[in-house]
């Protein structure tokens, strides 16, 4: 029996209603095993701007610091779109959270059940058994966090620059997690870079090769250029099992992976830190891949599965509860494959609401 202490940041749009379902599923799963949940709810994104004038209020940051993990909903919406880019909820909440908690590894499972291949824009014959791959993205380095500058040149033209920068230790820590993730699956790892053009990629490829071959000789490592990877992902996604890449390549490829996996309402993610939390596991932030879907917010229409699966990832990575996480994942799969579907994945079936979907998961636990 254990106590799981986490901060809940529902955010905007459909965030709060899908979060409610995730919390109900977590409680049902944990009650059954005698585990307890200890959480407080904090404002983030537009909700933070409205209440405190900041997308990431100090009180929210404090609450996260006091917790062992963060369960995050989604942020943003038309109400805040007029703000300058730097103050937009997405950027002003997520990037500082990643930096503050050193969340260097972003894990996005690209999972599409065989029963849901209709949701994918890919032809069925390319993915007869669905899709089951994992994207591992470096999250606190590269061009996102390198030196940025906009300057006026002596002749009056304006020039802007962003710097892509990587150190060996930043490459090694993500390579290590990627290799360990690969070993838990098929043992195959593909590292994606642009080593034919970029210095950072040359260092990336050399470092990954040396580190993985020395420390994980069982892992079958291959390398691919990012432009080719984008193409291969659309052609035959299951040729990858686990792929690992730097921050911006991962941002782009993970969106491509999301679209070929069909509904955003089914995709979860984990962003893991370096430090251990009070439970002896990694501190992490867990969030659905999709956005706030303002058009359907508050209407009991959103698919809560991505949020529920993100909560399962939290149990696995931040609280070491692998079996419990798998139980929740199986319950989601059983509910969906048994025909309980929200509108985004209905395909001819009569759609159920957010709450009914959550309830169906609980019944399948
Ligand atoms: C993501 C998002 C963020 C990113 C944005 C909102 C800053 O696109 O999590 O993939 O670019 O990392
Ligand atoms: Mn993105």
PDB file of N, CA and C in Angstrom, residues 249-317:
ATOM      1  N   UNK A 249      13.254  18.118 -33.865  1.00  0.00           N
ATOM      2  CA  UNK A 249      12.894  16.994 -34.753  1.00  0.00           C
ATOM      3  C   UNK A 249      11.786  16.176 -34.079  1.00  0.00           C
ATOM      4  N   UNK A 250      11.919  16.001 -32.763  1.00  0.00           N
ATOM      5  CA  UNK A 250      10.935  15.217 -32.015  1.00  0.00           C
ATOM      6  C   UNK A 250       9.577  15.907 -31.958  1.00  0.00           C
ATOM      7  N   UNK A 251       9.602  17.232 -31.872  1.00  0.00           N
ATOM      8  CA  UNK A 251       8.342  17.988 -31.870  1.00  0.00           C
ATOM      9  C   UNK A 251       7.590  17.706 -33.164  1.00  0.00           C
ATOM     10  N   UNK A 252       8.304  17.780 -34.264  1.00  0.00           N
ATOM     11  CA  UNK A 252       7.665  17.619 -35.578  1.00  0.00           C
ATOM     12  C   UNK A 252       7.261  16.159 -35.814  1.00  0.00           C
ATOM     13  N   UNK A 253       8.192  15.240 -35.571  1.00  0.00           N
ATOM     14  CA  UNK A 253       7.884  13.823 -35.830  1.00  0.00           C
ATOM     15  C   UNK A 253       6.773  13.301 -34.913  1.00  0.00           C
ATOM     16  N   UNK A 254       6.703  13.831 -33.687  1.00  0.00           N
ATOM     17  CA  UNK A 254       5.656  13.312 -32.786  1.00  0.00           C
ATOM     18  C   UNK A 254       4.278  13.764 -33.254  1.00  0.00           C
ATOM     19  N   UNK A 255       4.184  14.936 -33.880  1.00  0.00           N
ATOM     20  CA  UNK A 255       2.890  15.328 -34.452  1.00  0.00           C
ATOM     21  C   UNK A 255       2.539  14.462 -35.658  1.00  0.00           C
ATOM     22  N   UNK A 256       3.542  14.138 -36.443  1.00  0.00           N
ATOM     23  CA  UNK A 256       3.272  13.252 -37.590  1.00  0.00           C
ATOM     24  C   UNK A 256       2.811  11.887 -37.079  1.00  0.00           C
ATOM     25  N   UNK A 257       3.496  11.413 -36.040  1.00  0.00           N
ATOM     26  CA  UNK A 257       3.109  10.130 -35.457  1.00  0.00           C
ATOM     27  C   UNK A 257       1.680  10.200 -34.918  1.00  0.00           C
ATOM     28  N   UNK A 258       1.335  11.326 -34.288  1.00  0.00           N
ATOM     29  CA  UNK A 258      -0.010  11.469 -33.724  1.00  0.00           C
ATOM     30  C   UNK A 258      -1.070  11.361 -34.820  1.00  0.00           C
ATOM     31  N   UNK A 259      -0.830  12.005 -35.946  1.00  0.00           N
ATOM     32  CA  UNK A 259      -1.869  11.991 -36.975  1.00  0.00           C
ATOM     33  C   UNK A 259      -2.017  10.602 -37.595  1.00  0.00           C
ATOM     34  N   UNK A 260      -0.909   9.878 -37.791  1.00  0.00           N
ATOM     35  CA  UNK A 260      -1.067   8.539 -38.370  1.00  0.00           C
ATOM     36  C   UNK A 260      -1.700   7.572 -37.373  1.00  0.00           C
ATOM     37  N   UNK A 261      -1.631   7.921 -36.063  1.00  0.00           N
ATOM     38  CA  UNK A 261      -2.271   7.074 -35.059  1.00  0.00           C
ATOM     39  C   UNK A 261      -3.738   7.417 -34.877  1.00  0.00           C
ATOM     40  N   UNK A 262      -4.246   8.319 -35.686  1.00  0.00           N
ATOM     41  CA  UNK A 262      -5.680   8.592 -35.641  1.00  0.00           C
ATOM     42  C   UNK A 262      -6.031   9.635 -34.622  1.00  0.00           C
ATOM     43  N   UNK A 263      -6.901   9.286 -33.708  1.00  0.00           N
ATOM     44  CA  UNK A 263      -7.441  10.302 -32.812  1.00  0.00           C
ATOM     45  C   UNK A 263      -6.442  10.794 -31.783  1.00  0.00           C
ATOM     46  N   UNK A 264      -6.331  12.114 -31.693  1.00  0.00           N
ATOM     47  CA  UNK A 264      -5.505  12.725 -30.647  1.00  0.00           C
ATOM     48  C   UNK A 264      -6.068  12.396 -29.272  1.00  0.00           C
ATOM     49  N   UNK A 265      -7.344  12.068 -29.243  1.00  0.00           N
ATOM     50  CA  UNK A 265      -8.008  11.761 -27.975  1.00  0.00           C
ATOM     51  C   UNK A 265      -7.530  10.481 -27.320  1.00  0.00           C
ATOM     52  N   UNK A 266      -6.670   9.722 -28.028  1.00  0.00           N
ATOM     53  CA  UNK A 266      -6.185   8.456 -27.474  1.00  0.00           C
ATOM     54  C   UNK A 266      -4.702   8.524 -27.066  1.00  0.00           C
ATOM     55  N   UNK A 267      -4.021   9.647 -27.382  1.00  0.00           N
ATOM     56  CA  UNK A 267      -2.562   9.653 -27.202  1.00  0.00           C
ATOM     57  C   UNK A 267      -2.097  10.391 -25.947  1.00  0.00           C
ATOM     58  N   UNK A 268      -1.270   9.701 -25.181  1.00  0.00           N
ATOM     59  CA  UNK A 268      -0.784  10.264 -23.928  1.00  0.00           C
ATOM     60  C   UNK A 268       0.714  10.553 -24.028  1.00  0.00           C
ATOM     61  N   UNK A 269       1.263  11.207 -23.013  1.00  0.00           N
ATOM     62  CA  UNK A 269       2.706  11.425 -23.021  1.00  0.00           C
ATOM     63  C   UNK A 269       3.244  11.610 -21.614  1.00  0.00           C
ATOM     64  N   UNK A 270       4.545  11.358 -21.487  1.00  0.00           N
ATOM     65  CA  UNK A 270       5.238  11.559 -20.218  1.00  0.00           C
ATOM     66  C   UNK A 270       6.473  12.398 -20.480  1.00  0.00           C
ATOM     67  N   UNK A 271       6.721  13.367 -19.612  1.00  0.00           N
ATOM     68  CA  UNK A 271       7.967  14.125 -19.681  1.00  0.00           C
ATOM     69  C   UNK A 271       8.698  13.895 -18.371  1.00  0.00           C
ATOM     70  N   UNK A 272       9.841  13.219 -18.469  1.00  0.00           N
ATOM     71  CA  UNK A 272      10.509  12.773 -17.248  1.00  0.00           C
ATOM     72  C   UNK A 272      11.723  13.614 -16.902  1.00  0.00           C
ATOM     73  N   UNK A 273      11.946  13.777 -15.592  1.00  0.00           N
ATOM     74  CA  UNK A 273      13.083  14.540 -15.104  1.00  0.00           C
ATOM     75  C   UNK A 273      14.265  13.637 -14.799  1.00  0.00           C
ATOM     76  N   UNK A 274      15.334  14.276 -14.387  1.00  0.00           N
ATOM     77  CA  UNK A 274      16.548  13.536 -14.079  1.00  0.00           C
ATOM     78  C   UNK A 274      16.526  13.065 -12.632  1.00  0.00           C
ATOM     79  N   UNK A 275      16.011  13.958 -11.777  1.00  0.00           N
ATOM     80  CA  UNK A 275      16.055  13.690 -10.344  1.00  0.00           C
ATOM     81  C   UNK A 275      14.989  12.687  -9.935  1.00  0.00           C
ATOM     82  N   UNK A 276      15.263  11.981  -8.887  1.00  0.00           N
ATOM     83  CA  UNK A 276      14.265  11.076  -8.328  1.00  0.00           C
ATOM     84  C   UNK A 276      13.301  11.870  -7.467  1.00  0.00           C
ATOM     85  N   UNK A 277      12.067  11.413  -7.398  1.00  0.00           N
ATOM     86  CA  UNK A 277      11.105  12.057  -6.507  1.00  0.00           C
ATOM     87  C   UNK A 277      11.140  11.345  -5.161  1.00  0.00           C
ATOM     88  N   UNK A 278      10.223  11.732  -4.269  1.00  0.00           N
ATOM     89  CA  UNK A 278      10.201  11.140  -2.935  1.00  0.00           C
ATOM     90  C   UNK A 278       9.922   9.651  -2.947  1.00  0.00           C
ATOM     91  N   UNK A 279       9.432   9.139  -4.071  1.00  0.00           N
ATOM     92  CA  UNK A 279       9.085   7.714  -4.162  1.00  0.00           C
ATOM     93  C   UNK A 279      10.228   6.879  -4.736  1.00  0.00           C
ATOM     94  N   UNK A 280      11.375   7.504  -4.975  1.00  0.00           N
ATOM     95  CA  UNK A 280      12.501   6.753  -5.531  1.00  0.00           C
ATOM     96  C   UNK A 280      12.371   6.535  -7.031  1.00  0.00           C
ATOM     97  N   UNK A 281      11.456   7.274  -7.660  1.00  0.00           N
ATOM     98  CA  UNK A 281      11.301   7.187  -9.117  1.00  0.00           C
ATOM     99  C   UNK A 281      11.457   8.572  -9.711  1.00  0.00           C
ATOM    100  N   UNK A 282      11.366   8.634 -11.024  1.00  0.00           N
ATOM    101  CA  UNK A 282      11.579   9.920 -11.668  1.00  0.00           C
ATOM    102  C   UNK A 282      10.381  10.846 -11.488  1.00  0.00           C
ATOM    103  N   UNK A 283      10.677  12.112 -11.242  1.00  0.00           N
ATOM    104  CA  UNK A 283       9.646  13.132 -11.257  1.00  0.00           C
ATOM    105  C   UNK A 283       9.197  13.278 -12.704  1.00  0.00           C
ATOM    106  N   UNK A 284       7.909  13.463 -12.938  1.00  0.00           N
ATOM    107  CA  UNK A 284       7.467  13.601 -14.322  1.00  0.00           C
ATOM    108  C   UNK A 284       6.213  14.427 -14.467  1.00  0.00           C
ATOM    109  N   UNK A 285       5.999  14.889 -15.689  1.00  0.00           N
ATOM    110  CA  UNK A 285       4.765  15.594 -16.043  1.00  0.00           C
ATOM    111  C   UNK A 285       4.050  14.741 -17.085  1.00  0.00           C
ATOM    112  N   UNK A 286       2.770  14.517 -16.864  1.00  0.00           N
ATOM    113  CA  UNK A 286       2.010  13.598 -17.721  1.00  0.00           C
ATOM    114  C   UNK A 286       0.848  14.342 -18.351  1.00  0.00           C
ATOM    115  N   UNK A 287       0.763  14.290 -19.675  1.00  0.00           N
ATOM    116  CA  UNK A 287      -0.280  15.072 -20.353  1.00  0.00           C
ATOM    117  C   UNK A 287      -0.725  14.392 -21.640  1.00  0.00           C
ATOM    118  N   UNK A 288      -1.983  14.640 -22.033  1.00  0.00           N
ATOM    119  CA  UNK A 288      -2.456  14.110 -23.317  1.00  0.00           C
ATOM    120  C   UNK A 288      -1.757  14.832 -24.462  1.00  0.00           C
ATOM    121  N   UNK A 289      -1.686  14.181 -25.625  1.00  0.00           N
ATOM    122  CA  UNK A 289      -1.030  14.807 -26.770  1.00  0.00           C
ATOM    123  C   UNK A 289      -1.907  15.890 -27.395  1.00  0.00           C
ATOM    124  N   UNK A 290      -3.228  15.763 -27.226  1.00  0.00           N
ATOM    125  CA  UNK A 290      -4.139  16.701 -27.877  1.00  0.00           C
ATOM    126  C   UNK A 290      -4.225  18.039 -27.166  1.00  0.00           C
ATOM    127  N   UNK A 291      -4.995  18.944 -27.758  1.00  0.00           N
ATOM    128  CA  UNK A 291      -5.123  20.281 -27.205  1.00  0.00           C
ATOM    129  C   UNK A 291      -6.399  20.468 -26.409  1.00  0.00           C
ATOM    130  N   UNK A 292      -6.827  21.734 -26.292  1.00  0.00           N
ATOM    131  CA  UNK A 292      -7.945  22.078 -25.417  1.00  0.00           C
ATOM    132  C   UNK A 292      -9.303  21.950 -26.106  1.00  0.00           C
ATOM    133  N   UNK A 293      -9.316  21.735 -27.432  1.00  0.00           N
ATOM    134  CA  UNK A 293     -10.557  21.578 -28.212  1.00  0.00           C
ATOM    135  C   UNK A 293     -11.667  22.514 -27.749  1.00  0.00           C
ATOM    136  N   UNK A 294     -11.447  23.853 -27.816  1.00  0.00           N
ATOM    137  CA  UNK A 294     -12.419  24.808 -27.266  1.00  0.00           C
ATOM    138  C   UNK A 294     -13.828  24.644 -27.841  1.00  0.00           C
ATOM    139  N   UNK A 295     -13.931  24.170 -29.099  1.00  0.00           N
ATOM    140  CA  UNK A 295     -15.250  24.030 -29.732  1.00  0.00           C
ATOM    141  C   UNK A 295     -16.151  23.018 -29.026  1.00  0.00           C
ATOM    142  N   UNK A 296     -15.566  22.015 -28.364  1.00  0.00           N
ATOM    143  CA  UNK A 296     -16.411  21.012 -27.697  1.00  0.00           C
ATOM    144  C   UNK A 296     -16.279  21.065 -26.175  1.00  0.00           C
ATOM    145  N   UNK A 297     -15.576  22.083 -25.667  1.00  0.00           N
ATOM    146  CA  UNK A 297     -15.334  22.146 -24.212  1.00  0.00           C
ATOM    147  C   UNK A 297     -16.634  22.288 -23.431  1.00  0.00           C
ATOM    148  N   UNK A 298     -16.708  21.556 -22.323  1.00  0.00           N
ATOM    149  CA  UNK A 298     -17.866  21.676 -21.432  1.00  0.00           C
ATOM    150  C   UNK A 298     -19.119  21.011 -21.953  1.00  0.00           C
ATOM    151  N   UNK A 299     -19.019  20.241 -23.024  1.00  0.00           N
ATOM    152  CA  UNK A 299     -20.220  19.647 -23.627  1.00  0.00           C
ATOM    153  C   UNK A 299     -20.312  18.136 -23.410  1.00  0.00           C
ATOM    154  N   UNK A 300     -19.420  17.584 -22.584  1.00  0.00           N
ATOM    155  CA  UNK A 300     -19.421  16.142 -22.345  1.00  0.00           C
ATOM    156  C   UNK A 300     -19.215  15.360 -23.652  1.00  0.00           C
ATOM    157  N   UNK A 301     -18.365  15.899 -24.546  1.00  0.00           N
ATOM    158  CA  UNK A 301     -18.119  15.235 -25.834  1.00  0.00           C
ATOM    159  C   UNK A 301     -16.681  14.732 -25.967  1.00  0.00           C
ATOM    160  N   UNK A 302     -15.770  15.334 -25.199  1.00  0.00           N
ATOM    161  CA  UNK A 302     -14.345  15.037 -25.383  1.00  0.00           C
ATOM    162  C   UNK A 302     -14.009  13.602 -24.981  1.00  0.00           C
ATOM    163  N   UNK A 303     -12.995  13.067 -25.636  1.00  0.00           N
ATOM    164  CA  UNK A 303     -12.503  11.733 -25.322  1.00  0.00           C
ATOM    165  C   UNK A 303     -11.533  11.814 -24.127  1.00  0.00           C
ATOM    166  N   UNK A 304     -11.855  11.177 -23.006  1.00  0.00           N
ATOM    167  CA  UNK A 304     -10.972  11.271 -21.837  1.00  0.00           C
ATOM    168  C   UNK A 304      -9.833  10.251 -21.839  1.00  0.00           C
ATOM    169  N   UNK A 305      -9.789   9.379 -22.871  1.00  0.00           N
ATOM    170  CA  UNK A 305      -8.825   8.260 -22.833  1.00  0.00           C
ATOM    171  C   UNK A 305      -7.369   8.735 -22.747  1.00  0.00           C
ATOM    172  N   UNK A 306      -7.011   9.773 -23.511  1.00  0.00           N
ATOM    173  CA  UNK A 306      -5.615  10.236 -23.484  1.00  0.00           C
ATOM    174  C   UNK A 306      -5.223  10.691 -22.081  1.00  0.00           C
ATOM    175  N   UNK A 307      -6.164  11.363 -21.399  1.00  0.00           N
ATOM    176  CA  UNK A 307      -5.868  11.824 -20.037  1.00  0.00           C
ATOM    177  C   UNK A 307      -5.776  10.632 -19.080  1.00  0.00           C
ATOM    178  N   UNK A 308      -6.649   9.667 -19.266  1.00  0.00           N
ATOM    179  CA  UNK A 308      -6.634   8.459 -18.423  1.00  0.00           C
ATOM    180  C   UNK A 308      -5.323   7.694 -18.641  1.00  0.00           C
ATOM    181  N   UNK A 309      -4.904   7.578 -19.918  1.00  0.00           N
ATOM    182  CA  UNK A 309      -3.658   6.856 -20.221  1.00  0.00           C
ATOM    183  C   UNK A 309      -2.431   7.632 -19.715  1.00  0.00           C
ATOM    184  N   UNK A 310      -2.537   8.958 -19.685  1.00  0.00           N
ATOM    185  CA  UNK A 310      -1.438   9.761 -19.117  1.00  0.00           C
ATOM    186  C   UNK A 310      -1.323   9.494 -17.618  1.00  0.00           C
ATOM    187  N   UNK A 311      -2.476   9.348 -16.960  1.00  0.00           N
ATOM    188  CA  UNK A 311      -2.457   9.035 -15.528  1.00  0.00           C
ATOM    189  C   UNK A 311      -1.826   7.653 -15.292  1.00  0.00           C
ATOM    190  N   UNK A 312      -2.102   6.715 -16.219  1.00  0.00           N
ATOM    191  CA  UNK A 312      -1.482   5.385 -16.104  1.00  0.00           C
ATOM    192  C   UNK A 312       0.040   5.498 -16.235  1.00  0.00           C
ATOM    193  N   UNK A 313       0.488   6.349 -17.168  1.00  0.00           N
ATOM    194  CA  UNK A 313       1.939   6.550 -17.315  1.00  0.00           C
ATOM    195  C   UNK A 313       2.545   7.127 -16.041  1.00  0.00           C
ATOM    196  N   UNK A 314       1.792   7.999 -15.372  1.00  0.00           N
ATOM    197  CA  UNK A 314       2.277   8.569 -14.109  1.00  0.00           C
ATOM    198  C   UNK A 314       2.488   7.463 -13.082  1.00  0.00           C
ATOM    199  N   UNK A 315       1.533   6.541 -12.996  1.00  0.00           N
ATOM    200  CA  UNK A 315       1.686   5.425 -12.059  1.00  0.00           C
ATOM    201  C   UNK A 315       2.937   4.613 -12.398  1.00  0.00           C
ATOM    202  N   UNK A 316       3.168   4.405 -13.687  1.00  0.00           N
ATOM    203  CA  UNK A 316       4.294   3.583 -14.104  1.00  0.00           C
ATOM    204  C   UNK A 316       5.632   4.267 -13.831  1.00  0.00           C
ATOM    205  N   UNK A 317       5.787   5.497 -14.301  1.00  0.00           N
ATOM    206  CA  UNK A 317       7.113   6.129 -14.278  1.00  0.00           C
ATOM    207  C   UNK A 317       7.429   6.887 -12.995  1.00  0.00           C
TER     208      UNK A 317
END
